[in-house]
Amino acid sequence: PTDMDNAEEEDLPPLDSSHNFDSIDPDIVATIAALGSFEGKKYVKGEECAICIGDLIKFLRIENRKDCDIRRQLARTKVMEKDLLPILTTYYEEQEIVEAMMRLLVNLTMPALLCFEREETRKKDKIFEGLCLEVNNHLRHYKSQFVLFNAMKVFSSQLGRLLELGKTNRTDDDDLMLERLLIIIRNILHVPADSFEDEQLHSSLSVHDKLVLSLIEYGVADLLFYLCGSRDEEQHCLLSLEIISLIFRDFDASTLARQNTNLDNIKIDEELKQIKLKEDLQKQKRLNMKNSRHSRFGGTFVVKGKKSITDKDLIYHKNIKKIKDLSFDDEKTIKRHTGYNAIAEDSASKRLSTAQARSALQELAQKFLDVCYNPLMKKAKSLLCRGQGTADCDESFYLWACCFFMEFNRVIGFKLELVAETLSSDTFSYILQIIFKFHEEIKGFSSRMAHKMKLWAKRLHFAVKAYREMLENLALMQISKDSKIKSISGVIQNIIFYQQEYRELPTTLLKQFNRTIFTKSYLIDLVECTHLYIKMLEAYTKSNTLIVQQTKKVAKKKKRPVKKKKNMLSEREMQEMWDGDIESEVMKILSAGSISTSHVRPFDASSDYSMEQQRVVCKHSIQDLLKSGSFDEAVALYKAAQEVWPSSPSFGMPDMAIIDEVNVMKSIFLSREDIPEMMTEETFSKDDEDPRETEMQGSELHHVSEHKFQNNDYLMLYARPQIVKCYCYLLEFFETNSTSANHATVKMLYRLASKIAMSPLMYQISFFITLKKILSAPKIDSYKDLQKFAVFLVRKYIVSLKESPLICLDAMFWKTPDDVIAIDNGYDPEKLMPKQKVVWTPLEEEEVKSLFAKWLDKARAIDICDMIAQDMTTSNDKQRMDVKRKILELGLVSEENTDILKKKPKNKVEWLPDEREALKSLYEEYKYDRDPVALIQEKLDTKSRKKIIKELESLLGVRKSDLDVNRSIWTKDDDEELRILYDHKSETHTGDALLEIIQDKIPKNRTIKEIKDALIRLRLQRDENSSVHFWTKAELAILAKFDFHKGSKKELVLKIRSELSHIDTSSIIQQLVRQNKITTVEGADLLIEVDDSDEEEEEEEAEEEYDFFEFPKYVKKITHQHASALSWIAEICQQVLNNREDMLDYDTVFIIAREESHHEALRDNSFQDMLKCLGAVPPLSSYETYWKITSDVSDNILRKAVSLMQGDDAGYSDSDQSVDDFTAPPEPNTESQKSSLPWFNESGDDDEDDMDTFLSKMRSQNTPAPSNPRKRATSESREPGSSVSKQKISRKLSTSDEEQEFDEGITENKENSPPKSSHLQKQIVASDSDSESNEPVVVKKRRAAVIDDSDSE
């Protein structure tokens, strides 16, 4: 029945020809006998074979779960190899028998621990352990028989048949059959290896190796890969993942990846060299020892006075020098009882296996990565997140797969696309959640449940290994030459360094380490993971400014229920208040004009409440401000509310008369509208809260803040005795540890000792013993770092011992950071001990009473406590606070009169008139100096700095901030002043020139660096040295309104960038990845796509611009329908021109409708097209409501538009020449051409006179300037008869050398040029040659250079 060779058969136990029915139940014997028998070499089934298989299933169902008697009896009969497997391999085509057999094999191959029903007890049950051992032996025998009978061939055919049917064509029975086949394969692979196999040479195949090779040979592995990658088989992915993990269970990923490469041989050679070197050094050390000959012929001694078991003296057959050395216990062994404090041991062991098995498994692992790793891990993670896992261990298999295959991919040749699913910020977050979940599970068990704690500790070990491997891959990505991979790595690093949970993960796990629960291999992985994280963090902070998140626990206060705030005044009283001072003050402020509303915010877009609810709250705020006398704030809030609610009758219209606005504010003040119930508590809780009535509640809140990362502060988290003990404990096994583990351990201890000066944490006797072993170890390369650190620490200890000899006593204990501070201070009690309590004698108390009575009459004018302390004669060491406490203790003052004990200010010294005059003159002389107060103080020796500042505040009204030495402090007024200067000067200057101009214009003496820092803080300029953007609440609110689950992600990013134009694209995408709205791979792709599409968007925007020459057409079209609206727009344009003439050049003027006819006109498409031709900008986003006229619209356009809208259209028609006629001439190629051009200058300098003459000549002749060849070709290609007014003038101008030279010829010097426009793409606009006003010619190119022949400035 088998095709295995003879060599493999010799390794297995021989088949017995007869059943062993001793002590077997008769029903079981009869059922097995009816299954069938061998006839020669062929097995023949019985007539009732299928029924007998069903009976065996029933026997297993009713067996006693406490001892599993039926299962053990079936195993003793050898029914598996005698009947079941022969039936399966012979009659595999009979579906009824195969289905029954699968049901039976699922039960028979069940793991031993799942077969028994056992109560949880603390004591060991030897009977239970014996039964488990017996069942495991039977399962190992079953596993070998599956290999012997080639059962995987039958499983392969059945799996193939079921998968060919497809998900839609399979019945429920077929699905059950498929699941049973997978469970049997899982159970067989799950059987643990025999200890005898582990002791065999690696050159022989184990049973597990043979089973895996049969899986590969008969195609079961390929069918499993199909199940893993198919979208229709999602319900079987976790079971398939478990089978994959069991296949590679006993193998190391690095070893498999290095198979058939030179790396494997190099590693083995290095290990052999290290072993040989250690042996040679130990041998040499033994030879160097003194050869003191002491043989076994030392003689026999008789001990006098000590009787043996007889009456004679004791005879001792060893050399002895002292009688106290006599002992009979030298060769006795102490029987140690391993209790619950026994050190946890590693149960998993890696087997090298044969080269044939390793090569097959390497190909299998590579195929799994190429075919189905990413889809399988995605489906498994989705099921686990939804809680659809079948057991708690499903997460362990997911973590194992992450660790194994990512390590395999890293060693064999890193390819990001093969492990992209698990190497993302989402997976980092998911594994972090798993780690904390397992950690909490371990903390939830008591010490009596040690076996369960060890089970969860093993699962936690899988999670730590997966997290460590992800950090290894992340570090490899950071040094990649591919910029896309490096950008993905940077995004992930920013996330794991920014969030506090990632930073505190190593310290949390190290503090929880317990050697009785966690194994040494777990501690090694955790230490190496911590070392890698800190190493990456240090490298990141060297090149970047890291802003991290800090979460602090804040006690939650329990507040009393806040009642709704009510108006306590009647209507009559409110009317009297308004008629008193309020009306006149409001009238005065409104008449003065120039009301600043920048500091108030009547509407919060990020709030959960509607605009109507916030409108009511705003009215109440204005009312409260008027009552409290804050009239300026009330009027400012009223004006801001008009802009937010322009159509609401509550706040009136923006352009109302002053008397109307006063009436509106009167109605607001007298309003009785109630605040909505849901907003009452939140709005008024702060006002009504009494601090004395608050009570602390048991629950806690978390306050999240951001701050700059400091490496030393982070290392202080590791300066704890629990963590240092873990590292010292691991260093005890330095001889058996790997080189990387020893390096990570010593590196952390060195950081603590050198960077933060916490070397006394390691001054402990047990650790000194380890250091002694290290120093006495052989001098080899693997111990070099350890021995250097040992010498460094011992020298530190000797120096500390000389300074404070008491440190040797502290060496018996583990120390805290406070103990380290005490050691560094030399145990100085004055620095460490708290201040002792003040002792009062009866005589001193009597003196206090008498002095108190003496000064009591003047207590309101003087500081009585200070006077008593100064006048005391019996004691000189009593301070003011000591006297105050003693007065209260003696009861000299009642509770109502405790105010007399408060500290009084010292007597003020009045300034003389001459001193005030001198102060005024000195301030006028030094007020622009860096520190004017210091210079004034030098002249006025009798006055202190504080007094000078106070007198300047009261005498001249100077602000204290203006007198401060630190002029880098900016007030709100300073910020507003800087913002206005920047807005005006940034149009004509940039870079350092702009900063120097601002420095000259600003009143205070600011440095260039201070101005630059302020511009960065105000978001007017970007910090070039920082890649981190600080997101405000408003920006996050704009970001939150976009749903990335719907629509194109690229379009959404473009919309976000249009609304948040001051934030670069990389910062936006990084924030989206941090909020888990997109993955890291999607973020990198979006960054590339958005940058590539910028040029296309600019071209599309240029094509969509409107032509001003079409403006008259739209004016004529809408004149009769919207006549009042046209006059309204003309008034606005005229107002803009007037503002510009008065040097009130605002960047933006909003078009706000005042009448219903204006609203109707703005809704008309033709009216909107007319505004676009004018250059008005429509609302760009949902947050904008009004059209606006920006500074890009020239004065010429506005004047001509006003004349057209007022009916004066003379001199302007469609027959006028287009702007395209006034284009840049081509560069002259020959000397004759150059000389023929009047504006050409051979020297290359700007010739302003020639250029002006040339342009004037063109105007007088009404001829176009020489055109660019490109634009002339474009003009010729247009259809004949097309009007000039329909030609587009908004196109991107070429930046060729020809046009650049033309620009240089016509552009004036920067110092004399008007302000530049903010847009880079502009058109060339020429004024009408027939205009009587002789308007100046405006030429705007790529850099918006302007020529004005009427005004040289």
mmCIF file with all atom_site columns, C-alpha atoms in Angstrom, residues 664-725:
data_model
loop_
_atom_site.group_PDB
_atom_site.id
_atom_site.type_symbol
_atom_site.label_atom_id
_atom_site.label_alt_id
_atom_site.label_comp_id
_atom_site.label_asym_id
_atom_site.label_entity_id
_atom_site.label_seq_id
_atom_site.pdbx_PDB_ins_code
_atom_site.Cartn_x
_atom_site.Cartn_y
_atom_site.Cartn_z
_atom_site.occupancy
_atom_site.B_iso_or_equiv
_atom_site.pdbx_formal_charge
_atom_site.auth_seq_id
_atom_site.auth_comp_id
_atom_site.auth_asym_id
_atom_site.auth_atom_id
_atom_site.pdbx_PDB_model_num
ATOM 1  C CA . VAL A 1 664 ? -30.302 97.326 17.198 1.00 0.00 ? 664 VAL A CA 1
ATOM 2  C CA . MET A 1 665 ? -27.909 97.132 20.152 1.00 0.00 ? 665 MET A CA 1
ATOM 3  C CA . LYS A 1 666 ? -30.690 98.442 22.393 1.00 0.00 ? 666 LYS A CA 1
ATOM 4  C CA . SER A 1 667 ? -32.972 95.621 21.261 1.00 0.00 ? 667 SER A CA 1
ATOM 5  C CA . ILE A 1 668 ? -30.171 93.130 21.954 1.00 0.00 ? 668 ILE A CA 1
ATOM 6  C CA . PHE A 1 669 ? -29.638 94.565 25.433 1.00 0.00 ? 669 PHE A CA 1
ATOM 7  C CA . LEU A 1 670 ? -33.336 94.411 26.298 1.00 0.00 ? 670 LEU A CA 1
ATOM 8  C CA . SER A 1 671 ? -33.808 90.981 24.728 1.00 0.00 ? 671 SER A CA 1
ATOM 9  C CA . ARG A 1 672 ? -35.222 88.154 26.904 1.00 0.00 ? 672 ARG A CA 1
ATOM 10 C CA . GLU A 1 673 ? -34.439 85.277 24.534 1.00 0.00 ? 673 GLU A CA 1
ATOM 11 C CA . ASP A 1 674 ? -33.363 82.153 26.438 1.00 0.00 ? 674 ASP A CA 1
ATOM 12 C CA . ILE A 1 675 ? -30.293 80.077 25.696 1.00 0.00 ? 675 ILE A CA 1
ATOM 13 C CA . PRO A 1 676 ? -31.083 76.492 24.492 1.00 0.00 ? 676 PRO A CA 1
ATOM 14 C CA . GLU A 1 677 ? -31.174 73.878 27.251 1.00 0.00 ? 677 GLU A CA 1
ATOM 15 C CA . MET A 1 678 ? -28.295 71.810 25.854 1.00 0.00 ? 678 MET A CA 1
ATOM 16 C CA . MET A 1 679 ? -25.957 74.826 25.908 1.00 0.00 ? 679 MET A CA 1
ATOM 17 C CA . THR A 1 680 ? -26.881 76.198 29.324 1.00 0.00 ? 680 THR A CA 1
ATOM 18 C CA . GLU A 1 681 ? -24.473 74.138 31.409 1.00 0.00 ? 681 GLU A CA 1
ATOM 19 C CA . GLU A 1 682 ? -21.560 74.436 29.045 1.00 0.00 ? 682 GLU A CA 1
ATOM 20 C CA . THR A 1 683 ? -21.942 78.161 28.555 1.00 0.00 ? 683 THR A CA 1
ATOM 21 C CA . PHE A 1 684 ? -22.319 79.245 32.154 1.00 0.00 ? 684 PHE A CA 1
ATOM 22 C CA . SER A 1 685 ? -20.629 76.526 34.199 1.00 0.00 ? 685 SER A CA 1
ATOM 23 C CA . LYS A 1 686 ? -17.399 78.467 34.457 1.00 0.00 ? 686 LYS A CA 1
ATOM 24 C CA . ASP A 1 687 ? -19.173 81.561 35.743 1.00 0.00 ? 687 ASP A CA 1
ATOM 25 C CA . ASP A 1 688 ? -21.335 79.793 38.294 1.00 0.00 ? 688 ASP A CA 1
ATOM 26 C CA . GLU A 1 689 ? -18.737 77.369 39.567 1.00 0.00 ? 689 GLU A CA 1
ATOM 27 C CA . ASP A 1 690 ? -17.500 77.904 43.096 1.00 0.00 ? 690 ASP A CA 1
ATOM 28 C CA . PRO A 1 691 ? -13.990 76.493 43.609 1.00 0.00 ? 691 PRO A CA 1
ATOM 29 C CA . ARG A 1 692 ? -14.735 75.771 47.259 1.00 0.00 ? 692 ARG A CA 1
ATOM 30 C CA . GLU A 1 693 ? -17.655 73.529 46.281 1.00 0.00 ? 693 GLU A CA 1
ATOM 31 C CA . THR A 1 694 ? -15.841 71.284 43.815 1.00 0.00 ? 694 THR A CA 1
ATOM 32 C CA . GLU A 1 695 ? -15.038 67.764 44.861 1.00 0.00 ? 695 GLU A CA 1
ATOM 33 C CA . MET A 1 696 ? -12.497 65.335 43.453 1.00 0.00 ? 696 MET A CA 1
ATOM 34 C CA . GLN A 1 697 ? -13.968 62.363 41.665 1.00 0.00 ? 697 GLN A CA 1
ATOM 35 C CA . GLY A 1 698 ? -12.442 58.896 41.409 1.00 0.00 ? 698 GLY A CA 1
ATOM 36 C CA . SER A 1 699 ? -12.308 58.891 37.627 1.00 0.00 ? 699 SER A CA 1
ATOM 37 C CA . GLU A 1 700 ? -9.476  60.559 35.724 1.00 0.00 ? 700 GLU A CA 1
ATOM 38 C CA . LEU A 1 701 ? -9.230  62.640 32.584 1.00 0.00 ? 701 LEU A CA 1
ATOM 39 C CA . HIS A 1 702 ? -6.341  62.661 30.135 1.00 0.00 ? 702 HIS A CA 1
ATOM 40 C CA . HIS A 1 703 ? -4.845  65.992 29.136 1.00 0.00 ? 703 HIS A CA 1
ATOM 41 C CA . VAL A 1 704 ? -3.005  65.773 25.803 1.00 0.00 ? 704 VAL A CA 1
ATOM 42 C CA . SER A 1 705 ? -0.310  68.302 24.940 1.00 0.00 ? 705 SER A CA 1
ATOM 43 C CA . GLU A 1 706 ? 2.671   68.633 22.612 1.00 0.00 ? 706 GLU A CA 1
ATOM 44 C CA . HIS A 1 707 ? 6.257   69.492 23.429 1.00 0.00 ? 707 HIS A CA 1
ATOM 45 C CA . LYS A 1 708 ? 9.723   69.185 21.981 1.00 0.00 ? 708 LYS A CA 1
ATOM 46 C CA . PHE A 1 709 ? 11.375  65.807 22.465 1.00 0.00 ? 709 PHE A CA 1
ATOM 47 C CA . GLN A 1 710 ? 14.453  65.546 24.686 1.00 0.00 ? 710 GLN A CA 1
ATOM 48 C CA . ASN A 1 711 ? 16.596  62.405 24.583 1.00 0.00 ? 711 ASN A CA 1
ATOM 49 C CA . ASN A 1 712 ? 17.772  62.663 28.178 1.00 0.00 ? 712 ASN A CA 1
ATOM 50 C CA . ASP A 1 713 ? 14.230  63.041 29.473 1.00 0.00 ? 713 ASP A CA 1
ATOM 51 C CA . TYR A 1 714 ? 13.252  59.901 27.591 1.00 0.00 ? 714 TYR A CA 1
ATOM 52 C CA . LEU A 1 715 ? 16.226  57.946 28.977 1.00 0.00 ? 715 LEU A CA 1
ATOM 53 C CA . MET A 1 716 ? 15.163  58.897 32.491 1.00 0.00 ? 716 MET A CA 1
ATOM 54 C CA . LEU A 1 717 ? 12.145  56.607 31.998 1.00 0.00 ? 717 LEU A CA 1
ATOM 55 C CA . TYR A 1 718 ? 14.581  53.675 31.971 1.00 0.00 ? 718 TYR A CA 1
ATOM 56 C CA . ALA A 1 719 ? 16.355  54.786 35.157 1.00 0.00 ? 719 ALA A CA 1
ATOM 57 C CA . ARG A 1 720 ? 14.215  52.537 37.357 1.00 0.00 ? 720 ARG A CA 1
ATOM 58 C CA . PRO A 1 721 ? 15.425  49.652 39.516 1.00 0.00 ? 721 PRO A CA 1
ATOM 59 C CA . GLN A 1 722 ? 12.945  47.202 37.916 1.00 0.00 ? 722 GLN A CA 1
ATOM 60 C CA . ILE A 1 723 ? 14.333  47.940 34.449 1.00 0.00 ? 723 ILE A CA 1
ATOM 61 C CA . VAL A 1 724 ? 17.989  47.959 35.494 1.00 0.00 ? 724 VAL A CA 1
ATOM 62 C CA . LYS A 1 725 ? 17.476  44.577 37.197 1.00 0.00 ? 725 LYS A CA 1
#
